[in-house]
Coordinates of C-alpha atoms and ligand atoms in Angstrom, one line a residue:
X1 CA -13.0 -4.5 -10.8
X2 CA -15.7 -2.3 -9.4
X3 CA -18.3 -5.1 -8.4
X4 CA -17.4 -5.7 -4.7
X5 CA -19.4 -8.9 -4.8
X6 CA -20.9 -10.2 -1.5
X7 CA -19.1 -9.2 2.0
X8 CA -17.7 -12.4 3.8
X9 CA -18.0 -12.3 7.2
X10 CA -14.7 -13.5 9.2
X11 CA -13.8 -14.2 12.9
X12 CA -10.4 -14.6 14.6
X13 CA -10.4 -16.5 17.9
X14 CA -7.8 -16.7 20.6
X15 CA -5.5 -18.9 19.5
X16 CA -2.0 -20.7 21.0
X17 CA 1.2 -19.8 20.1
X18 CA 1.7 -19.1 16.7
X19 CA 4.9 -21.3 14.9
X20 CA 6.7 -21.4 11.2
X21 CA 7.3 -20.1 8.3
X22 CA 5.3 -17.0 6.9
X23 CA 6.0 -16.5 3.6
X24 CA 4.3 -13.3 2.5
X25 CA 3.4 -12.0 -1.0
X26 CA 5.0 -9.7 -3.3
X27 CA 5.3 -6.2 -2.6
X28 CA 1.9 -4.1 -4.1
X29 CA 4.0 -0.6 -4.5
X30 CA 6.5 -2.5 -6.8
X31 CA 4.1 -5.2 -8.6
X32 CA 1.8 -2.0 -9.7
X33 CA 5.2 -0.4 -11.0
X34 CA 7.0 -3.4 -12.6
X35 CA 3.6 -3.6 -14.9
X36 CA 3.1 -0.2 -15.8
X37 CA 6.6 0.1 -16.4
X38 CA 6.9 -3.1 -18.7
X39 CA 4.4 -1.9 -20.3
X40 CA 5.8 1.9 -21.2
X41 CA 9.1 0.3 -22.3
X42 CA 10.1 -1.4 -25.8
X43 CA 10.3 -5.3 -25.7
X44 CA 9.4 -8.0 -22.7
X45 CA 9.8 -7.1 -19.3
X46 CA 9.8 -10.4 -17.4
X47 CA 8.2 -10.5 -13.7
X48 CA 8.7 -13.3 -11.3
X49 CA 7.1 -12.5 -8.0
X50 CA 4.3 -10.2 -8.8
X51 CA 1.5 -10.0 -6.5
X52 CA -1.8 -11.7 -7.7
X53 CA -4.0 -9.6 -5.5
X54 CA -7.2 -7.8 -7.5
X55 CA -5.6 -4.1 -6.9
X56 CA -2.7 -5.5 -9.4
X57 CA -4.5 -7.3 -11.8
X58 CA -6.8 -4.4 -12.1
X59 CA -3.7 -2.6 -13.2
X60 CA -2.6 -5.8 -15.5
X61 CA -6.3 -5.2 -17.3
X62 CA -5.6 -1.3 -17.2
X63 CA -2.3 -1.8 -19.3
X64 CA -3.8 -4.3 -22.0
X65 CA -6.5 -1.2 -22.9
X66 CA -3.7 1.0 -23.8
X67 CA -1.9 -1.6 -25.6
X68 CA 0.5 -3.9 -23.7
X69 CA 0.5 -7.5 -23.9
X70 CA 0.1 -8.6 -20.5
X71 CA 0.4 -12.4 -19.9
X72 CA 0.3 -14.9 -16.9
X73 CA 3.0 -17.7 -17.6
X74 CA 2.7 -19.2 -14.0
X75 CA 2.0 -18.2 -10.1
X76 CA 3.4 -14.8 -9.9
X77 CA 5.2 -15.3 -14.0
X78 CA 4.6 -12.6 -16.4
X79 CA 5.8 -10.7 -19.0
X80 CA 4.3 -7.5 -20.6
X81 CA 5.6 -6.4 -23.9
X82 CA 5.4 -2.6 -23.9
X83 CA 4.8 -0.2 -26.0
X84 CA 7.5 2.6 -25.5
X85 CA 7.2 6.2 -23.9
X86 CA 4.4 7.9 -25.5
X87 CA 2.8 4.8 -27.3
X88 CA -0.7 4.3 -25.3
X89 CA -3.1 3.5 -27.4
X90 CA -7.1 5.0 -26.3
X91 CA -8.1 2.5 -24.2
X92 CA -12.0 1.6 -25.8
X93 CA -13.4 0.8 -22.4
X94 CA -14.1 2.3 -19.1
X95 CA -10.1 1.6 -16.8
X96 CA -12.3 0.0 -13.3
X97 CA -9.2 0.2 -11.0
X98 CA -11.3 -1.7 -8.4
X99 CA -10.0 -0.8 -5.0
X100 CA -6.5 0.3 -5.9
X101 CA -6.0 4.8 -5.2
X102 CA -2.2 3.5 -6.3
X103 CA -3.4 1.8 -9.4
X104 CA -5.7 4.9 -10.9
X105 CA -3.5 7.6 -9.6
X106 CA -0.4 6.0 -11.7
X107 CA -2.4 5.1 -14.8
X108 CA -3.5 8.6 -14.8
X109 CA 0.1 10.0 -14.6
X110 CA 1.5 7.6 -17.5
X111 CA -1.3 8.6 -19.8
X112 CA -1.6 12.4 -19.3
X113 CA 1.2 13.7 -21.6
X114 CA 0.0 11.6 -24.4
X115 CA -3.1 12.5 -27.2
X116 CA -5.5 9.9 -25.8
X117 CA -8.6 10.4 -23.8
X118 CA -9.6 8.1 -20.8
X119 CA -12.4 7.4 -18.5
X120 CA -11.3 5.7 -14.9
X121 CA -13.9 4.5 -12.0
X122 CA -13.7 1.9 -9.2
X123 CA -15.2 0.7 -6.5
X124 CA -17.5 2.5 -3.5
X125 CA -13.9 3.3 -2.0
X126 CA -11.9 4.0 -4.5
X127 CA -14.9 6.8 -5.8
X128 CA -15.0 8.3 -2.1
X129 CA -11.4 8.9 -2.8
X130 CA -10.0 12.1 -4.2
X131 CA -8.4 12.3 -7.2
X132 CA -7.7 16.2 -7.7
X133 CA -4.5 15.5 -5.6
X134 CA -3.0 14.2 -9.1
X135 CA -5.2 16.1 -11.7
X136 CA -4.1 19.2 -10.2
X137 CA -0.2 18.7 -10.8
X138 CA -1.2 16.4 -14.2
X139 CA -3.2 19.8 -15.5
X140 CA 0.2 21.3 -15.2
X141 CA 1.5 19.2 -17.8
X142 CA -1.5 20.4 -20.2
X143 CA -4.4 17.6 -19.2
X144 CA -7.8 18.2 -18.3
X145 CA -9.9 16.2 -15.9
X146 CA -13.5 16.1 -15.8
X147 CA -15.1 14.0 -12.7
X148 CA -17.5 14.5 -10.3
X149 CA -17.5 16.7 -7.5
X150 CA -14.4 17.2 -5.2
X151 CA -12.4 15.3 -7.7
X152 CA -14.0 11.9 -7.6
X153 CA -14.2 8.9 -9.8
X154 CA -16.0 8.0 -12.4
X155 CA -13.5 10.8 -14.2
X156 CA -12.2 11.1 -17.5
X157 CA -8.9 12.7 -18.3
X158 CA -8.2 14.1 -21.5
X159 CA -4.3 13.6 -22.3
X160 CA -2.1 16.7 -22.9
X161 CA -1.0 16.2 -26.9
X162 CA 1.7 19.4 -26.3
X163 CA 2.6 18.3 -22.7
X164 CA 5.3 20.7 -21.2
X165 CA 7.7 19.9 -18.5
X166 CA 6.7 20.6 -14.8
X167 CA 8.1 21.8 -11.4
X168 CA 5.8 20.5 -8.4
X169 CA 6.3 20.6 -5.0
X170 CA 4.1 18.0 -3.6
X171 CA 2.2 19.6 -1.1
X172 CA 1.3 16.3 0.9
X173 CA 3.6 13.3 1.6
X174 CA 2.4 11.1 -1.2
X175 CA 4.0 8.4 -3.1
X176 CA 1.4 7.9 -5.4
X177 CA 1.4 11.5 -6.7
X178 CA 5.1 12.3 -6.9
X179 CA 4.8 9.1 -8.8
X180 CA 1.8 10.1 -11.2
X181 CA 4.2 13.2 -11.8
X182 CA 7.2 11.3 -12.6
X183 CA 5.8 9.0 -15.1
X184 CA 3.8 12.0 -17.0
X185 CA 7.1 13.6 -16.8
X186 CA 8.5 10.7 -19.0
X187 CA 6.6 11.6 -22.2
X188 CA 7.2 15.6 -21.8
X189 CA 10.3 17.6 -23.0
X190 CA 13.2 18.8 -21.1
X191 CA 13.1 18.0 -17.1
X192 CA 10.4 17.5 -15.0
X193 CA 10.8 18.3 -11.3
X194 CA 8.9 16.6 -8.3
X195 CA 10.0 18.4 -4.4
X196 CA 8.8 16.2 -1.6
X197 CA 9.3 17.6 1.9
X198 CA 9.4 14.5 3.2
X199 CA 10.7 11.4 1.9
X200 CA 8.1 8.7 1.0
X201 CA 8.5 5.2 -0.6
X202 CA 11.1 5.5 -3.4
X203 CA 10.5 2.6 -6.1
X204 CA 9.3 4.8 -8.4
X205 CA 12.8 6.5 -8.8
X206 CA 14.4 3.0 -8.0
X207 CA 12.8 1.1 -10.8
X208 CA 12.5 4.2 -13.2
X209 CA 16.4 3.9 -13.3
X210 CA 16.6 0.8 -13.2
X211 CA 14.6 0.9 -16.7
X212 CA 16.4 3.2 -18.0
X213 CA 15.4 6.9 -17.4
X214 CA 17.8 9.3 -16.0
X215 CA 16.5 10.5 -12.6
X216 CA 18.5 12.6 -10.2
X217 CA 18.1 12.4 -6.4
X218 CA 19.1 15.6 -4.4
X219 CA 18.0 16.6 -0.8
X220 CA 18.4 20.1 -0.8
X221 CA 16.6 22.7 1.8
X222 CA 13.1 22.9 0.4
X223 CA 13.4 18.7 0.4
X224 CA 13.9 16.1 -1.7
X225 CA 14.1 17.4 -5.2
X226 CA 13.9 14.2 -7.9
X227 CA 14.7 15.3 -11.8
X228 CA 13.2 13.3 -14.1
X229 CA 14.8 13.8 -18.1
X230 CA 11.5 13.4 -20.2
X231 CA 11.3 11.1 -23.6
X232 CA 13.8 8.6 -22.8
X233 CA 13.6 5.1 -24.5
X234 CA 12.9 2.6 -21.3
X235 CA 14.3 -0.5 -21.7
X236 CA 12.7 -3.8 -20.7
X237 CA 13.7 -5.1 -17.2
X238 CA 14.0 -8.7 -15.5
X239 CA 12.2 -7.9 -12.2
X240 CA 12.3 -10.3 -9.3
X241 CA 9.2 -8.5 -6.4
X242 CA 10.3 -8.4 -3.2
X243 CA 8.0 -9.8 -0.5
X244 CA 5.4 -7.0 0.5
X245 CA 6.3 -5.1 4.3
X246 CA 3.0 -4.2 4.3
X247 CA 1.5 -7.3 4.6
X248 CA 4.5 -9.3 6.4
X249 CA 3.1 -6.7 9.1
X250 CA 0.2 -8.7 9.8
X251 CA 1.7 -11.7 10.7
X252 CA 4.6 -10.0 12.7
X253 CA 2.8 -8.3 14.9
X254 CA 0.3 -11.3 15.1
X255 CA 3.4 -13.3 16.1
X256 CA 4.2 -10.2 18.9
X257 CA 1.1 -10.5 20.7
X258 CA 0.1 -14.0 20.9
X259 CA 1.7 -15.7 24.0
X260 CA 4.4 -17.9 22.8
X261 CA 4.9 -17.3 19.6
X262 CA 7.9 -17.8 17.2
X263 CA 7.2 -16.7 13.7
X264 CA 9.9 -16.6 11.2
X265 CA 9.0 -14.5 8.4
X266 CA 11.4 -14.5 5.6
X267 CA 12.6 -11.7 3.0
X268 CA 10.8 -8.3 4.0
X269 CA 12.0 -5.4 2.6
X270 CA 14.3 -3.0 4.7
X271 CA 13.7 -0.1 2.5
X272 CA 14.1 2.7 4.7
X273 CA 11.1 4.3 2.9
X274 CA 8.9 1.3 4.1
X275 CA 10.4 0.2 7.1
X276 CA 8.8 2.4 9.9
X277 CA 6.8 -0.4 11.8
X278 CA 9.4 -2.3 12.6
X279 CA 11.5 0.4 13.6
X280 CA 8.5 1.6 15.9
X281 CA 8.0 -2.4 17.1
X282 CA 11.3 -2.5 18.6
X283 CA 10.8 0.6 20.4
X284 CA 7.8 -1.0 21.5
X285 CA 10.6 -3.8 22.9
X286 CA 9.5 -6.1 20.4
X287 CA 11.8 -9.2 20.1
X288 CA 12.7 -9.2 16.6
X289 CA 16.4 -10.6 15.0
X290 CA 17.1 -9.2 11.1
X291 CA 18.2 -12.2 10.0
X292 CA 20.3 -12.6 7.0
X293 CA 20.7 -8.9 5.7
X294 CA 21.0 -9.1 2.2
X295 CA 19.4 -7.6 -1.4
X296 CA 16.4 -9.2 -3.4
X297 CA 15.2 -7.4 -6.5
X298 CA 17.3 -4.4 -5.8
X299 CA 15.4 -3.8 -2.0
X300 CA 17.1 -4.1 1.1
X301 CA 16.2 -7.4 2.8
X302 CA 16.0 -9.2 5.9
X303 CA 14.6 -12.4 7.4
X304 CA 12.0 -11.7 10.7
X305 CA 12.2 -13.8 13.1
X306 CA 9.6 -12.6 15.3
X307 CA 8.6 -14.1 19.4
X308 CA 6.4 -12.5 21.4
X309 CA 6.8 -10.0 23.6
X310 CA 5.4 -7.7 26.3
X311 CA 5.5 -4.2 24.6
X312 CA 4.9 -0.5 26.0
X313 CA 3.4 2.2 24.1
X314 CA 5.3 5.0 22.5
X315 CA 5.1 8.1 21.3
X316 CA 5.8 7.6 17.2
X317 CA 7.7 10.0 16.0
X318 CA 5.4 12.7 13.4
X319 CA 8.5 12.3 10.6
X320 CA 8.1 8.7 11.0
X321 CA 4.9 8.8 9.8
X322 CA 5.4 8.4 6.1
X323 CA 7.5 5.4 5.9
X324 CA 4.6 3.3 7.8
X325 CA 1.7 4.7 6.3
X326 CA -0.3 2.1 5.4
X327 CA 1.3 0.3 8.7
X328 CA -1.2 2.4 11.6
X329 CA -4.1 0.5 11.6
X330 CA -2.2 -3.0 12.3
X331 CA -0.3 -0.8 14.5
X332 CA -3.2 0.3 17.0
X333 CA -3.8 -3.4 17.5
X334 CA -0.5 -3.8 18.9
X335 CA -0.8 -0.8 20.9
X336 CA -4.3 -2.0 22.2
X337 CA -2.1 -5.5 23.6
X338 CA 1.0 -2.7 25.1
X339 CA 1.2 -1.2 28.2
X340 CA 0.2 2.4 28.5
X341 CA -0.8 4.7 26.2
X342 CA 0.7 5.1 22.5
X343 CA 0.3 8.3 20.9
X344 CA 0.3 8.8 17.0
X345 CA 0.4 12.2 15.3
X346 CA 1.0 13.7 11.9
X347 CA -1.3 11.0 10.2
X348 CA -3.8 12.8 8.8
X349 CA -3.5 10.8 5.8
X350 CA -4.6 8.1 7.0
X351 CA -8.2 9.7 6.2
X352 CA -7.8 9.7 2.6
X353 CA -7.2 6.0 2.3
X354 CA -9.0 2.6 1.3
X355 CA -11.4 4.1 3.7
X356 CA -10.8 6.8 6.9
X357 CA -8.9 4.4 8.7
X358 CA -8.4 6.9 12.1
X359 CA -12.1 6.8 12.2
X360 CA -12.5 3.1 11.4
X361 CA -9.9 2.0 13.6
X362 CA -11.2 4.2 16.5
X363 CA -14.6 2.9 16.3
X364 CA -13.8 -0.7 16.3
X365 CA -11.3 -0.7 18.9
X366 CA -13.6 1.3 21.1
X367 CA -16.2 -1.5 20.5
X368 CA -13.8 -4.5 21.5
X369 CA -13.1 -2.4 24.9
X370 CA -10.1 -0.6 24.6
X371 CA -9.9 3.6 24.9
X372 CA -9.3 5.2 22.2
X373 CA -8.8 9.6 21.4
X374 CA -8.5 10.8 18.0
X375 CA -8.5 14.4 16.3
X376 CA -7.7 15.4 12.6
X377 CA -4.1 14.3 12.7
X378 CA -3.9 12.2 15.5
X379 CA -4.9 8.6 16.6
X380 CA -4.1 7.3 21.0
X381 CA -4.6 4.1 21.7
X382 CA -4.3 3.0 25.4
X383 CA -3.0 -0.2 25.7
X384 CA -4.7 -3.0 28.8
X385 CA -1.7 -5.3 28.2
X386 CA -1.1 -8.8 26.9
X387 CA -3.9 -10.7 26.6
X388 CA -5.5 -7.8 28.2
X389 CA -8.5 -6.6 25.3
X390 CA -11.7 -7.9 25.6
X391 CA -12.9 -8.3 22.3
X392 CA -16.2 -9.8 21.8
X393 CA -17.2 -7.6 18.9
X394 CA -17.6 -7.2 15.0
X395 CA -15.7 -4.5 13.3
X396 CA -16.6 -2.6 10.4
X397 CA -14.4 -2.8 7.5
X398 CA -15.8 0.0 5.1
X399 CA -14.2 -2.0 1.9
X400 CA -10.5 -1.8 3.5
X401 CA -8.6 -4.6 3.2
X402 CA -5.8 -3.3 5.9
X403 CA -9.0 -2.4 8.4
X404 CA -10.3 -6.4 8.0
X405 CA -6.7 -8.4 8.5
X406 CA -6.4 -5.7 11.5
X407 CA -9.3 -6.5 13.6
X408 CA -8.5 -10.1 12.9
X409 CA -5.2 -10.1 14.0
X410 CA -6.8 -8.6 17.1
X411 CA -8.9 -11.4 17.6
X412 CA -6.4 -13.7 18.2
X413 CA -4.9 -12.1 21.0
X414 CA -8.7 -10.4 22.4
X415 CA -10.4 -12.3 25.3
X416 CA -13.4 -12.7 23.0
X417 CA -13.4 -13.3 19.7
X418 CA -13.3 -10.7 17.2
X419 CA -15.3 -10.6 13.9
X420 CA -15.1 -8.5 10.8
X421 CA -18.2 -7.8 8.7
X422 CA -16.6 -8.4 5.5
X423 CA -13.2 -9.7 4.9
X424 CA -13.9 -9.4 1.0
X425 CA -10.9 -6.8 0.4
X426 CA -8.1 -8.9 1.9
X427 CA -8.3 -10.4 -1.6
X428 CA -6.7 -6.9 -2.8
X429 CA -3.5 -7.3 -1.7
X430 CA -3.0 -10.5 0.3
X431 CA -4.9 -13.0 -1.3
X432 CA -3.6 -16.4 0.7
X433 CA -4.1 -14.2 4.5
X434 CA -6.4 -17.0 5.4
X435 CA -4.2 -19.9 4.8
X436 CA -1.1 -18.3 5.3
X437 CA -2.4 -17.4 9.3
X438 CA -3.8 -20.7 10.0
X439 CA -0.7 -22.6 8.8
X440 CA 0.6 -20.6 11.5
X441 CA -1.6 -22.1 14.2
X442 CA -4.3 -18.8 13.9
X443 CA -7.7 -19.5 14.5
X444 CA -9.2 -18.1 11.7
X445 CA -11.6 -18.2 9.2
X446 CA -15.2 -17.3 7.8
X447 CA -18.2 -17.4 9.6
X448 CA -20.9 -20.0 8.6
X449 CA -23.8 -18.4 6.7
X450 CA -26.7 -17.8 8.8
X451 CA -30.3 -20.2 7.7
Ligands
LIG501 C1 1.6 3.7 -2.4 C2 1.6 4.9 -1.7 C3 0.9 5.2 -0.5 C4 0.3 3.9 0.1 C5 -0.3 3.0 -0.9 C6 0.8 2.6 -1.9 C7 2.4 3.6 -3.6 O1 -0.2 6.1 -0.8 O2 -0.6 4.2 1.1 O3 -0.7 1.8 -0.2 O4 2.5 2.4 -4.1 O5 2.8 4.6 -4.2 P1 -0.1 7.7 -0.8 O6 0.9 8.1 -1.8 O7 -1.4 8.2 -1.0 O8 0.4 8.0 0.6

């Protein structure tokens, strides 16, 4: 929903070692999907697992307006009864995708080969974000956008009602638009072809399969080049979510940098589209054991068990940089608690996201002590050791849920506390942060409101 409601200020004191069992929610990517494609099949998808965090019941809400029954049976329980490739209904209301560029950019690709016309907004964010990154390939297919300027929300997108097949080389590593281009593909003719230079997260072809459609996977010279065969009958699933990498980050590398810690956190996906952190963190000589390799909900899996460490700042590799995208900001707070300086390029996307997270992550950093350089593409963070940051201030947040859980993580390792300005978004995508930390022994939690 686009009402952000009043901020909630937080702060995150040093704490002691952090112990137990962090059991993290499902995974966002694949709760968004298992919904959308529930509801674009014939019959009852089931879903155990899903992530209740607002980005994916903004995304449950979107799927009722064109037509899906969408119901809660218990925590993380649903089913959606779909209503086939090509059988949207026009949705009578505005779609408010809240916070959620995944949510809006998806929603926009499943309806854009059918005869319906649709009017998406969302929050502050999500309207500062640009949207002609999907319209542009979507207009391909035979569908017209109309927003406001630069390709921002509130925008309304006229469906294609003779869609033709496409052939689009994504021009920026994007999940989300090879993604909006795969799933318009579904309702055109013939085969629709999506060329990504570089690899990004690949549930979309994953599940897309495993409901049914025929999708071929070749890496050839110009990429990876994914064939999509349009109009086929998607049959309803039985999906189990994986726990979210993204947010078992937090808690890993909040286990990493406060002295004696010994976090076990169970279940997070080893995806090699996902898994760049963790590849980075033991570069960093993070102590980390993948426990108990094994598949969940057709994802690679591992337990973490996760102690902490004294780490030294890298250089992450550029081709790295997609497979931990939404990974850098939590990643910066480690490097501020490594030694020396860690250097990371090619992330330019990082701009486009929740909010521009270089420039958020840059300014708060700077203000709790630590040195920081940035440019277009790049973000240094020069590490002063365990224990080592001061702290002592209040970060800005910008409506960015990643940006918040961040700077709080930071605060339990900074000499002085560290406070966020409003910890509001964490409800997005990892509702039960709070809880979940301070079971761990984090010092944690929302500020008192001021007489
Ligand atoms: C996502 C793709 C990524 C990521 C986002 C989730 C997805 O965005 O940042 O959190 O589920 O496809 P981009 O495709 O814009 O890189």
């Amino acid at each position: 929903m686009s009402g952000h409601g009043e901020p909630i200020p937080m702060t995150a004191r040093r704490s002691g070692p952090l112990k137990g069992r962090a059991e993290v929610p499902g995974d966002k990517s694949i709760s968004h999907r298992a919904l959308i494609l529930g509801a674009l099949a014939v019959g009852e998808t089931k879903v155990t697992g899903l992530l209740e965090g607002q980005d994916v019941l903004d995304t449950a809400a979107a799927m009722r307006a064109f037509g899906a029954e969408v119901v809660r049976h218990g925590a993380g329980r649903w089913s959606v009864r779909g209503v086939g490739v090509g059988g949207f209904a026009e949705p009578a209301e505005v779609i408010d995708c809240g916070n959620s560029g995944t949510g809006v950019r998806l929603i926009m690709g499943c309806m854009a080969t059918s005869p319906i016309t649709a009017t998406f907004t969302g929050d502050a964010s999500l309207r500062k974000r640009p949207m002609g990154r999907v319209t542009d390939p979507l207009a391909l297919f035979g569908a017209r956008a109309y927003g406001r300027q630069g390709g921002r929300l509130p925008m309304t997108l006229v469906g294609a009602a003779d869609p033709v097949p496409v052939r689009y080389a994504v021009p920026m590593p994007s999940a989300q638009v090879k993604s909006a281009v795969l799933l318009a593909g579904l309702n055109a003719p013939g085969q629709t072809v999506v060329i990504e230079k570089e690899p990004t997260r690949d549930h979309s072809e994953r599940m897309l399969r495993g409901f049914g459609a025929e999708v071929a996977v070749e890496d050839g010279r110009e990429g990876r080049v994914i064939t999509l065969t349009g109009r086929p009958e998607l049959r309803p699933q039985v999906v189990a979510v994986p726990r979210d990498p993204s947010s078992a980050a937090f808690p890993v590398c909040a286990a990493l940098i406060v002295e004696g810690s010994d976090v076990l956190v169970p279940g997070v996906s080893q995806n090699p589209t996902r898994n760049g952190l963790y590849t980075t963190l033991v570069e960093m000589g993070a102590d980390i054991e993948f426990l108990n390799p094994r598949e969940e909900g057709g994802e690679p899996v591992a337990d973490l068990r996760v102690r902490f460490s004294s780490l030294k700042g890298i250089r992450v590799p550029k081709e790295r940089a997609a497979s931990m995208i939404d990974e850098f900001p939590v990643l910066s707070v480690v490097a501020a608690c490594a030694e020396g300086a860690t250097v990371m390029r090619g992330v330019k996307e990082l701009r486009v996201k929740e909010s521009d997270r270089i420039d958020a992550m840059a300014r708060g950093l700077e203000a709790c002590g630590v040195r920081v350089e940035e440019d277009e593409d790049t973000l240094i963070v020069h590490g002063m050791g365990a224990g080592g940051v001061p702290g002592g201030a209040t970060a800005r947040t910008h409506i960015d849920h990643r940006i918040a859980m961040s700077f709080l993580v930071l605060g339990l390792a900074a000499k002085k506390p560290v406070s966020v300005d409003d910890g509001s978004p964490i409800a997005t995508s990892f509702p039960v942060f709070e809880d979940l930390m301070r079971g761990l022994g984090a010092q944690v939690g929302r500020d008192e409101p001021r007489p």
